[in-house]
Short mmCIF file of C-alpha atoms in Angstrom, two decimals:
data_model
loop_
_atom_site.label_atom_id
_atom_site.label_comp_id
_atom_site.label_asym_id
_atom_site.label_seq_id
_atom_site.Cartn_x
_atom_site.Cartn_y
_atom_site.Cartn_z
CA MET A 28 -0.03 0.03 -0.01
CA SER A 29 2.78 2.44 0.83
CA ARG A 30 4.31 1.88 -2.53
CA VAL A 31 1.05 2.68 -4.32
CA ARG A 32 0.74 5.88 -2.32
CA SER A 33 4.34 6.81 -3.22
CA THR A 34 3.68 6.17 -6.89
CA VAL A 35 0.48 8.22 -6.85
CA PHE A 36 2.23 11.10 -4.94
CA LEU A 37 5.19 11.11 -7.38
CA GLY A 38 2.76 11.15 -10.34
CA LEU A 39 0.77 14.05 -8.98
CA LEU A 40 3.97 15.93 -8.14
CA MET A 41 5.18 15.49 -11.73
CA LEU A 42 1.85 16.56 -13.08
CA ALA A 43 1.83 19.69 -10.94
CA ALA A 44 5.45 20.60 -12.11
CA CYS A 45 4.39 20.29 -15.75
CA GLY A 46 1.29 22.53 -15.30
CA PRO A 47 1.12 25.92 -16.83
CA ALA A 48 2.61 28.84 -14.91
CA PRO A 49 0.14 31.31 -13.40
CA GLU A 50 -0.84 34.41 -15.37
CA PRO A 51 2.07 36.93 -15.56
CA CYS A 52 1.95 39.70 -12.95
CA SER A 53 -0.47 37.85 -10.65
CA THR A 54 0.41 37.25 -7.12
CA GLU A 55 0.71 33.47 -7.88
CA TRP A 56 3.01 34.27 -10.77
CA MET A 57 5.31 36.43 -8.63
CA SER A 58 5.44 33.59 -6.06
CA TRP A 59 6.26 31.21 -8.84
CA VAL A 60 9.02 33.52 -10.16
CA ASP A 61 10.43 33.95 -6.65
CA ALA A 62 10.62 30.18 -6.16
CA THR A 63 12.01 29.53 -9.65
CA VAL A 64 14.61 32.29 -9.73
CA THR A 65 15.43 32.38 -5.93
CA THR A 66 15.76 35.95 -4.87
CA SER A 67 16.60 35.46 -1.25
CA ASP A 68 19.93 34.70 0.42
CA LYS A 69 20.83 31.51 2.40
CA GLU A 70 19.11 32.89 5.48
CA GLY A 71 15.91 33.53 3.60
CA HIS A 72 16.27 37.33 3.53
CA GLY A 73 15.44 39.05 0.35
CA PRO A 74 13.47 41.87 -1.19
CA ASP A 75 9.67 42.10 -1.00
CA VAL A 76 8.18 40.17 -3.91
CA GLY A 77 6.99 42.45 -6.53
CA SER A 78 9.03 45.46 -5.39
CA ASP A 79 11.41 47.31 -7.62
CA GLU A 80 14.30 45.81 -5.68
CA TRP A 81 12.83 42.28 -6.34
CA ARG A 82 12.45 42.97 -10.04
CA SER A 83 16.19 44.05 -10.10
CA VAL A 84 17.21 40.77 -8.39
CA VAL A 85 15.08 38.74 -10.79
CA GLU A 86 16.68 40.53 -13.76
CA PHE A 87 20.19 39.89 -12.31
CA ARG A 88 19.54 36.22 -11.68
CA LEU A 89 18.26 35.73 -15.21
CA GLY A 90 21.18 37.65 -16.67
CA LEU A 91 18.95 40.50 -17.95
CA ARG A 92 20.19 43.38 -15.83
CA GLY A 93 21.35 46.18 -18.14
CA ASP A 94 19.70 44.54 -21.22
CA ALA A 95 18.07 47.41 -23.25
CA ALA A 96 15.35 44.97 -24.44
CA VAL A 97 13.89 44.58 -20.94
CA PRO A 98 10.68 46.65 -20.83
CA ARG A 99 10.78 49.54 -18.35
CA GLY A 100 7.86 51.37 -16.72
CA ASN A 101 5.25 48.94 -17.95
CA ALA A 102 4.63 46.09 -15.34
CA ASP A 103 2.67 43.90 -17.68
CA ALA A 104 5.28 44.01 -20.46
CA TRP A 105 8.04 43.38 -17.84
CA CYS A 106 6.23 40.37 -16.48
CA ARG A 107 5.64 38.92 -19.89
CA TYR A 108 9.31 39.45 -20.82
CA VAL A 109 10.48 37.77 -17.58
CA ASP A 110 7.95 34.95 -18.02
CA LYS A 111 9.31 34.23 -21.48
CA ALA A 112 12.95 34.42 -20.28
CA ILE A 113 12.30 31.81 -17.53
CA LYS A 114 10.40 29.45 -19.85
CA ASP A 115 13.18 29.79 -22.52
CA ARG A 116 15.80 28.79 -19.91
CA ARG A 117 14.10 25.36 -19.39
#
């Protein structure tokens, strides 16, 4: 019985990992980005999710900081750009 539960759990975990990412700029999406990119240090300290500082760290971790192609001033465009950058990394 334990083996069956483990198999089912593993299958559900894999299915969840393959699911679509949340809608860009949503609270869920920002949490997904934060978990995917890892914006905090080893002690768990980091910028507030969604803040300008957080966006800067996300850009840095993705190698986008200073890239003229990264949208500025438009949150939705920035989120879509970052979403694509993360998905292209996979």
